[in-house]
Short mmCIF file of C-alpha atoms in Angstrom, two decimals:
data_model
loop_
_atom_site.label_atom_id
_atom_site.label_comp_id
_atom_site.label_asym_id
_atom_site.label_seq_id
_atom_site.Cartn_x
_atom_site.Cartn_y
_atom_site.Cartn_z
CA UNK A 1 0.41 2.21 19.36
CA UNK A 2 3.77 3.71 19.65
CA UNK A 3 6.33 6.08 17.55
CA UNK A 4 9.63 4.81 16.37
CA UNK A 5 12.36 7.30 15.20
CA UNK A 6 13.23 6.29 11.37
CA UNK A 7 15.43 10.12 10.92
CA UNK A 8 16.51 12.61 13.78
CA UNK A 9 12.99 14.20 14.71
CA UNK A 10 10.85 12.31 12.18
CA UNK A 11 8.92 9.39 13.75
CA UNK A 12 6.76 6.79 12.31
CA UNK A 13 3.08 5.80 13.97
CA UNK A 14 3.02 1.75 14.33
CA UNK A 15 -0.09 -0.08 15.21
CA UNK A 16 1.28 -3.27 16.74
CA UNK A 17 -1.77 -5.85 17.30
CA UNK A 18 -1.52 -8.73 19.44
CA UNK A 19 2.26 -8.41 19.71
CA UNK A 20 2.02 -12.02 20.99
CA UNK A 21 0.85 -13.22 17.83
CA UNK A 22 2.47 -16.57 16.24
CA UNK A 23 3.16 -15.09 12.69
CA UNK A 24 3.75 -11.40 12.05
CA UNK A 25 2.01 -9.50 8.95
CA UNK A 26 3.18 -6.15 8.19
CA UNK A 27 1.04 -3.68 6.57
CA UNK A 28 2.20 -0.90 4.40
CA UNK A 29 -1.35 1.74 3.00
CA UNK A 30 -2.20 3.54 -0.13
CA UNK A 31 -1.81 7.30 -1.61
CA UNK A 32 -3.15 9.41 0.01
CA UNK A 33 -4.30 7.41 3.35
CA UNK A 34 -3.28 5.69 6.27
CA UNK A 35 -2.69 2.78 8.00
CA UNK A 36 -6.54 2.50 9.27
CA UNK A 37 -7.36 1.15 5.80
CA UNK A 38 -7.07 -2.40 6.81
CA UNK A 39 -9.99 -1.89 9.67
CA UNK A 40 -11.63 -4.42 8.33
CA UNK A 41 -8.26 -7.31 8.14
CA UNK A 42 -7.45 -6.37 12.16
CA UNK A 43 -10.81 -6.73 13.06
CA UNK A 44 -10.25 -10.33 11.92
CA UNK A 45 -6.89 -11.77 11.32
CA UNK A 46 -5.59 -11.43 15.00
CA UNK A 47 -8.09 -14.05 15.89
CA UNK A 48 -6.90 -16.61 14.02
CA UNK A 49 -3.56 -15.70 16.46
CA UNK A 50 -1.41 -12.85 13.59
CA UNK A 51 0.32 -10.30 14.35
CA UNK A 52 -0.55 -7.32 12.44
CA UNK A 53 1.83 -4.20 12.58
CA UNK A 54 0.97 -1.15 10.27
CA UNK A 55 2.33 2.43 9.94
CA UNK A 56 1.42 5.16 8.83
CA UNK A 57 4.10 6.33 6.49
CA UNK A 58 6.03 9.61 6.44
CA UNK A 59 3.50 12.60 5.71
CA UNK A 60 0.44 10.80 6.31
CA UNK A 61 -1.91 9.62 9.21
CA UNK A 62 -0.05 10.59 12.80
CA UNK A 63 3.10 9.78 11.53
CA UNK A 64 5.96 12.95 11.28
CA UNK A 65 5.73 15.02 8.47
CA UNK A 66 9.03 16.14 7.32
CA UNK A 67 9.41 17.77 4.18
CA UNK A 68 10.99 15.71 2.26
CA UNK A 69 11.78 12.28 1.92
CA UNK A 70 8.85 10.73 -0.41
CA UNK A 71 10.87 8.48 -2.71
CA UNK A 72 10.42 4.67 -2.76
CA UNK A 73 13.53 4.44 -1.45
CA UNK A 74 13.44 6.82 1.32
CA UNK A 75 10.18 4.96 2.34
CA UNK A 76 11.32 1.51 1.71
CA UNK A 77 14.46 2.67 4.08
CA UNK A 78 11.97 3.83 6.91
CA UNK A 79 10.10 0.72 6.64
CA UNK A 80 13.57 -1.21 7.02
CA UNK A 81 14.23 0.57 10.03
CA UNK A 82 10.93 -0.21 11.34
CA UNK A 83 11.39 -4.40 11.05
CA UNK A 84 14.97 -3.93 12.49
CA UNK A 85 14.42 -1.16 15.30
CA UNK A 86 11.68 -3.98 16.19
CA UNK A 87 13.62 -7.15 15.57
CA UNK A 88 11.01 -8.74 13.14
CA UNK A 89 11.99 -11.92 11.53
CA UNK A 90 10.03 -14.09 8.94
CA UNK A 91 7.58 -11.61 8.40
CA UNK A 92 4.71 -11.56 5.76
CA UNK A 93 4.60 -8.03 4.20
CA UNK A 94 1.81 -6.27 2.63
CA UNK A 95 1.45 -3.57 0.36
CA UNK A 96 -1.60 -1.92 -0.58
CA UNK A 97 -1.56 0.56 -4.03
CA UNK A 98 1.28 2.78 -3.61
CA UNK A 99 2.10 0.79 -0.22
CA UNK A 100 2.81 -2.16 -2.42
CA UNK A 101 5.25 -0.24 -4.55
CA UNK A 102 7.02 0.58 -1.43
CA UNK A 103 6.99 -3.15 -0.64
CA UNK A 104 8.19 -3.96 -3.86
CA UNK A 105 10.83 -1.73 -3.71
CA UNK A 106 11.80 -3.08 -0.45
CA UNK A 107 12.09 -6.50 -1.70
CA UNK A 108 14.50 -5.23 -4.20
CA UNK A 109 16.48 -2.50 -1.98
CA UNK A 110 17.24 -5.19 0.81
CA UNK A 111 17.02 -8.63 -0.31
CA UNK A 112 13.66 -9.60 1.23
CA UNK A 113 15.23 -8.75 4.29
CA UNK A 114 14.06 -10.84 6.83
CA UNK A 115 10.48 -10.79 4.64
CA UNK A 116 8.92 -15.11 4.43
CA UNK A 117 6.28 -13.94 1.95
CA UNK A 118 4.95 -10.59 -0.11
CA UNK A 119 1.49 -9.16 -0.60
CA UNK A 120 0.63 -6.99 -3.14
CA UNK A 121 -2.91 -5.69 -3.23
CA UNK A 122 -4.40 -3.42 -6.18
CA UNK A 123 -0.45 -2.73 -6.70
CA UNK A 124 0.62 0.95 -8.39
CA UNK A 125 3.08 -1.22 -9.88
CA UNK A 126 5.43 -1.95 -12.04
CA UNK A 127 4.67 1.34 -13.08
CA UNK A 128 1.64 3.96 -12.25
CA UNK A 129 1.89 5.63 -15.18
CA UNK A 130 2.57 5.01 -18.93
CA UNK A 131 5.83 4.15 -20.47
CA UNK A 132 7.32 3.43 -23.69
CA UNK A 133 6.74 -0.49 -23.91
CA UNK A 134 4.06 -0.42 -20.96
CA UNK A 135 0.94 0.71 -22.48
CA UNK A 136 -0.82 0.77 -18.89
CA UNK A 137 -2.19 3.03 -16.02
CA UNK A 138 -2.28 6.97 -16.26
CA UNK A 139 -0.65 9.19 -18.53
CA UNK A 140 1.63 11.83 -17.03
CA UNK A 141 -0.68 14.38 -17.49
CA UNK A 142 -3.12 12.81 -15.42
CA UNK A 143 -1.37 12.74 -12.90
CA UNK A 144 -0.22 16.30 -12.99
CA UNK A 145 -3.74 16.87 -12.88
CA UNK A 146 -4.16 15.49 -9.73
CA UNK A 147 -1.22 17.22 -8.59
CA UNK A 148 -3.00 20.32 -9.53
CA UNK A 149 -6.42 19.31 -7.72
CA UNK A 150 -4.35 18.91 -4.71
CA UNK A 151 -2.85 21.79 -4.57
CA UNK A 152 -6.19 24.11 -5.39
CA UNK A 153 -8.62 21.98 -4.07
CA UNK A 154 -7.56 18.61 -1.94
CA UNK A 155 -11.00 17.99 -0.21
CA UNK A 156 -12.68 17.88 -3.92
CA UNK A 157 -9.83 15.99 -4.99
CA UNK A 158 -10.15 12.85 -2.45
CA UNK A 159 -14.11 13.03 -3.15
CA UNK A 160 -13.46 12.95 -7.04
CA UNK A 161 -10.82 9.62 -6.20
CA UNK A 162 -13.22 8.43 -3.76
CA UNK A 163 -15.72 8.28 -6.75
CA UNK A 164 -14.22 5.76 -8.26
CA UNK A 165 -12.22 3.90 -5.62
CA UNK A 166 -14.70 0.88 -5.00
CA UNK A 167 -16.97 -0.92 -7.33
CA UNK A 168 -19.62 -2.04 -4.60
CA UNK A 169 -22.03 0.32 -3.13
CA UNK A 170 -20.58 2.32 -0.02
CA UNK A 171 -22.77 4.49 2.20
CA UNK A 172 -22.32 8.12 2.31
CA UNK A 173 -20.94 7.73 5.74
CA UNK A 174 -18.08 5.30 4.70
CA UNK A 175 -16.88 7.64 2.25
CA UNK A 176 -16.62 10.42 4.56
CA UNK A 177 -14.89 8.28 6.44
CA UNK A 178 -12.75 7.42 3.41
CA UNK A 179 -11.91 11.05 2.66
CA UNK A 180 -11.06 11.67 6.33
CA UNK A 181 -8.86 9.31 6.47
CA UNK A 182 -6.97 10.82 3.55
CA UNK A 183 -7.39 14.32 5.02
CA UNK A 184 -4.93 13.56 7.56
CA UNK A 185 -2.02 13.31 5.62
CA UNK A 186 -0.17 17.08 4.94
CA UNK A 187 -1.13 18.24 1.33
CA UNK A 188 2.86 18.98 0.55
CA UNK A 189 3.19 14.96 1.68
CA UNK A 190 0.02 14.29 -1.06
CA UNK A 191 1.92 15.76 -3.81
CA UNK A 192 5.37 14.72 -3.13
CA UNK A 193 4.29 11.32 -3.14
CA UNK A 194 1.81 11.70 -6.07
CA UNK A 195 4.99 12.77 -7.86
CA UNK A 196 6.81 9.56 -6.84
CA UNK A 197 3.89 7.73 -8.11
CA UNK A 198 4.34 9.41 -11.50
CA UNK A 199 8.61 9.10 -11.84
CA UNK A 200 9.00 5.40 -10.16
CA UNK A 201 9.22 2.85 -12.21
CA UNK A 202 10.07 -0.73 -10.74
CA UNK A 203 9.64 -2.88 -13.91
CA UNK A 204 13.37 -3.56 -12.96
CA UNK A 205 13.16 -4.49 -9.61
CA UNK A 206 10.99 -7.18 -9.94
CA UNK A 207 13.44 -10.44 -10.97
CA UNK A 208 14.85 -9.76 -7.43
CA UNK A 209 11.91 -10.95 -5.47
CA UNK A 210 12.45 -14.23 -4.47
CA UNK A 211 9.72 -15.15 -1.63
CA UNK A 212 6.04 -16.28 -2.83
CA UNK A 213 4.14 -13.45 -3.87
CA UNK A 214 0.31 -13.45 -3.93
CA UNK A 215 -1.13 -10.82 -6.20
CA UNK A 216 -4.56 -9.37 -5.25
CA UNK A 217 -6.00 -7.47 -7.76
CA UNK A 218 -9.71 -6.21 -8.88
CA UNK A 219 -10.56 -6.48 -12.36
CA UNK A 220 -12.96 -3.71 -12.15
CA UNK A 221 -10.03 -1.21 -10.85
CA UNK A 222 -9.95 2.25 -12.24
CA UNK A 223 -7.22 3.57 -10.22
CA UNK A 224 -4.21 0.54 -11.06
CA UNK A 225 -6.08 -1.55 -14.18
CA UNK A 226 -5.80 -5.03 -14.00
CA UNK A 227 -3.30 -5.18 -16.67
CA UNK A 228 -0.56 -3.95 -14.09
CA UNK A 229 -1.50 -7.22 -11.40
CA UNK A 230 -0.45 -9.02 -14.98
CA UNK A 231 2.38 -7.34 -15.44
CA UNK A 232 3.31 -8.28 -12.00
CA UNK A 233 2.43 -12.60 -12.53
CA UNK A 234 5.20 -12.14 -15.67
CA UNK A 235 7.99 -10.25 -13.53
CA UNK A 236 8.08 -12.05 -10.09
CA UNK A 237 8.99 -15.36 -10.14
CA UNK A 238 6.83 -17.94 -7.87
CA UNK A 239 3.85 -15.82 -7.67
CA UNK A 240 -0.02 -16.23 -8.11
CA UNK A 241 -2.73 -13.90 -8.86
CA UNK A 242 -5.62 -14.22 -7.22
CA UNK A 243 -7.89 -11.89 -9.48
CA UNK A 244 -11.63 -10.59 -7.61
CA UNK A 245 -14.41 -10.15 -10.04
CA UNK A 246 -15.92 -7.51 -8.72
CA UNK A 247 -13.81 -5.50 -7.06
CA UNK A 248 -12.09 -2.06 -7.79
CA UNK A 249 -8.94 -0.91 -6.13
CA UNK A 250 -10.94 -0.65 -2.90
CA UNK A 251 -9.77 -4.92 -3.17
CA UNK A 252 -9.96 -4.37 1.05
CA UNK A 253 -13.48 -4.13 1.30
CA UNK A 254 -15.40 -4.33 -1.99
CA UNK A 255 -15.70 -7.82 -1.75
CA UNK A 256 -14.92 -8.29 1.54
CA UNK A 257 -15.85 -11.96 3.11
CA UNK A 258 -14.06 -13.13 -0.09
CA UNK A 259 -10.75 -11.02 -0.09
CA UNK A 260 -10.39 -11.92 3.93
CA UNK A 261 -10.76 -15.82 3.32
CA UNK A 262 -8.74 -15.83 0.44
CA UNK A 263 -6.34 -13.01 2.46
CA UNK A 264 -6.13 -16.51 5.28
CA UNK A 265 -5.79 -19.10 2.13
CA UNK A 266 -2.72 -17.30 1.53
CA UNK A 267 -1.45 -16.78 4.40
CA UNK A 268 -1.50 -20.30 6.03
CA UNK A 269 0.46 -22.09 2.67
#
């Protein structure tokens, strides 16, 4: 685990696991969380001899928390400096939720810079919210809403999205540890990037991916509806979606022996 400088003063936690690792996957987490969200993938995939760096991005987990700087592009340029700063080549990248909309942004922003193959999983993408001609996801207002939880009340607020974050049964201890995890980030961070949820939309960005895409998506997901995994088959070019029946947009763990051998299917094409 070390810190790498992506502004003057503002540094970015990596996780770097088995640096010796034959392919290299990067990870990129969810509103409002971090990067120990994929517990469950590096408990596995370094033994079938991966590389797994993750982050935590700016505002949440141990990374920096600057006041600014919560737009998919400011984010997609941190996680630019990351690969170079580290000289990563070929990598697979992996977004997860709002982590995915960073990656797809990205993909767009640089190219696929030095990026073999993309990951989306339960993606907040093309669009979180709704927009004339994309009858999908949250209105504005819900969002707002959340925005306003936040701000009054963020504990209650991660319990009420906790709620409805997995499909399968989870212990009371798991979600604490769930809403722990998204206790770390600052609040200010929560709600600046909540509000780059709402604004983004990437519906254009996605005829410039050009690296196969797997799309992981629940159909049971009341956070990012299945309709927006979808959208995603239509708009990226050389991409499959790999749909789990049971699963909300907790995809990482709700069905979890499934999503972490079809995770490996993926990975080894």
């Amino acid at each position: 685990m070390y810190y790498i400088e992506v502004e003057k003063n503002i540094k970015i936690l990596v996780e770097d696991l088995n640096p010796n690792g034959k392919d290299t996957i990067f990870f990129i987490h969810g509103w409002p969380l971090n990067h120990n969200i994929f517990e469950y993938q590096f408990n596995v995939l370094p033994k079938y001899g991966y590389r797994c760096i993750s982050i935590d991005l700016r505002g949440f987990g141990d990374s920096d928390k600057p006041w600014n700087g919560y737009s998919y592009d400011r984010l997609s340029d941190d996680v630019r400096i990351i690969i170079e700063t580290l000289g990563l080549k070929n990598i697979i990248l992996v977004g997860f939720s709002m982590g995915a909309a960073v990656a797809i942004r990205y993909m767009s922003r640089y190219y696929s810079y030095n990026v073999s193959k993309l990951i989306l999983l339960s993606a907040a993408a093309p669009s979180f919210v709704m927009r004339p001609g994309y009858p999908y996801g949250m209105t504005s207002d819900e969002v707002d809403d959340l925005i306003k939880q936040t701000y009054e009340n963020r504990p209650e607020m991660l319990s009420n999205l906790g709620s409805i974050f997995f499909a399968s049964s989870v212990t009371p201890s798991f979600v604490n540890w769930f809403q722990n995890i998204g206790l770390t980030a600052a609040g200010y961070a929560t709600i600046k990037a909540a509000e780059s949820l709402k604004n983004e939309d990437l519906r254009s960005d996605l005829g410039k991916i050009n690296v196969p895409t797997g799309i992981f998506h629940g159909r049971l997901d009341k956070i990012c509806p299945f309709e927006f995994a979808e959208q995603l088959k239509i708009g990226i070019k050389n991409s499959k979606l790999y749909p789990f029946e049971f699963s909300g947009h907790g995809i990482f763990h709700d069905e979890l022996k499934k999503f972490n051998s079809t995770l490996l299917e993926f990975l080894r094409k």
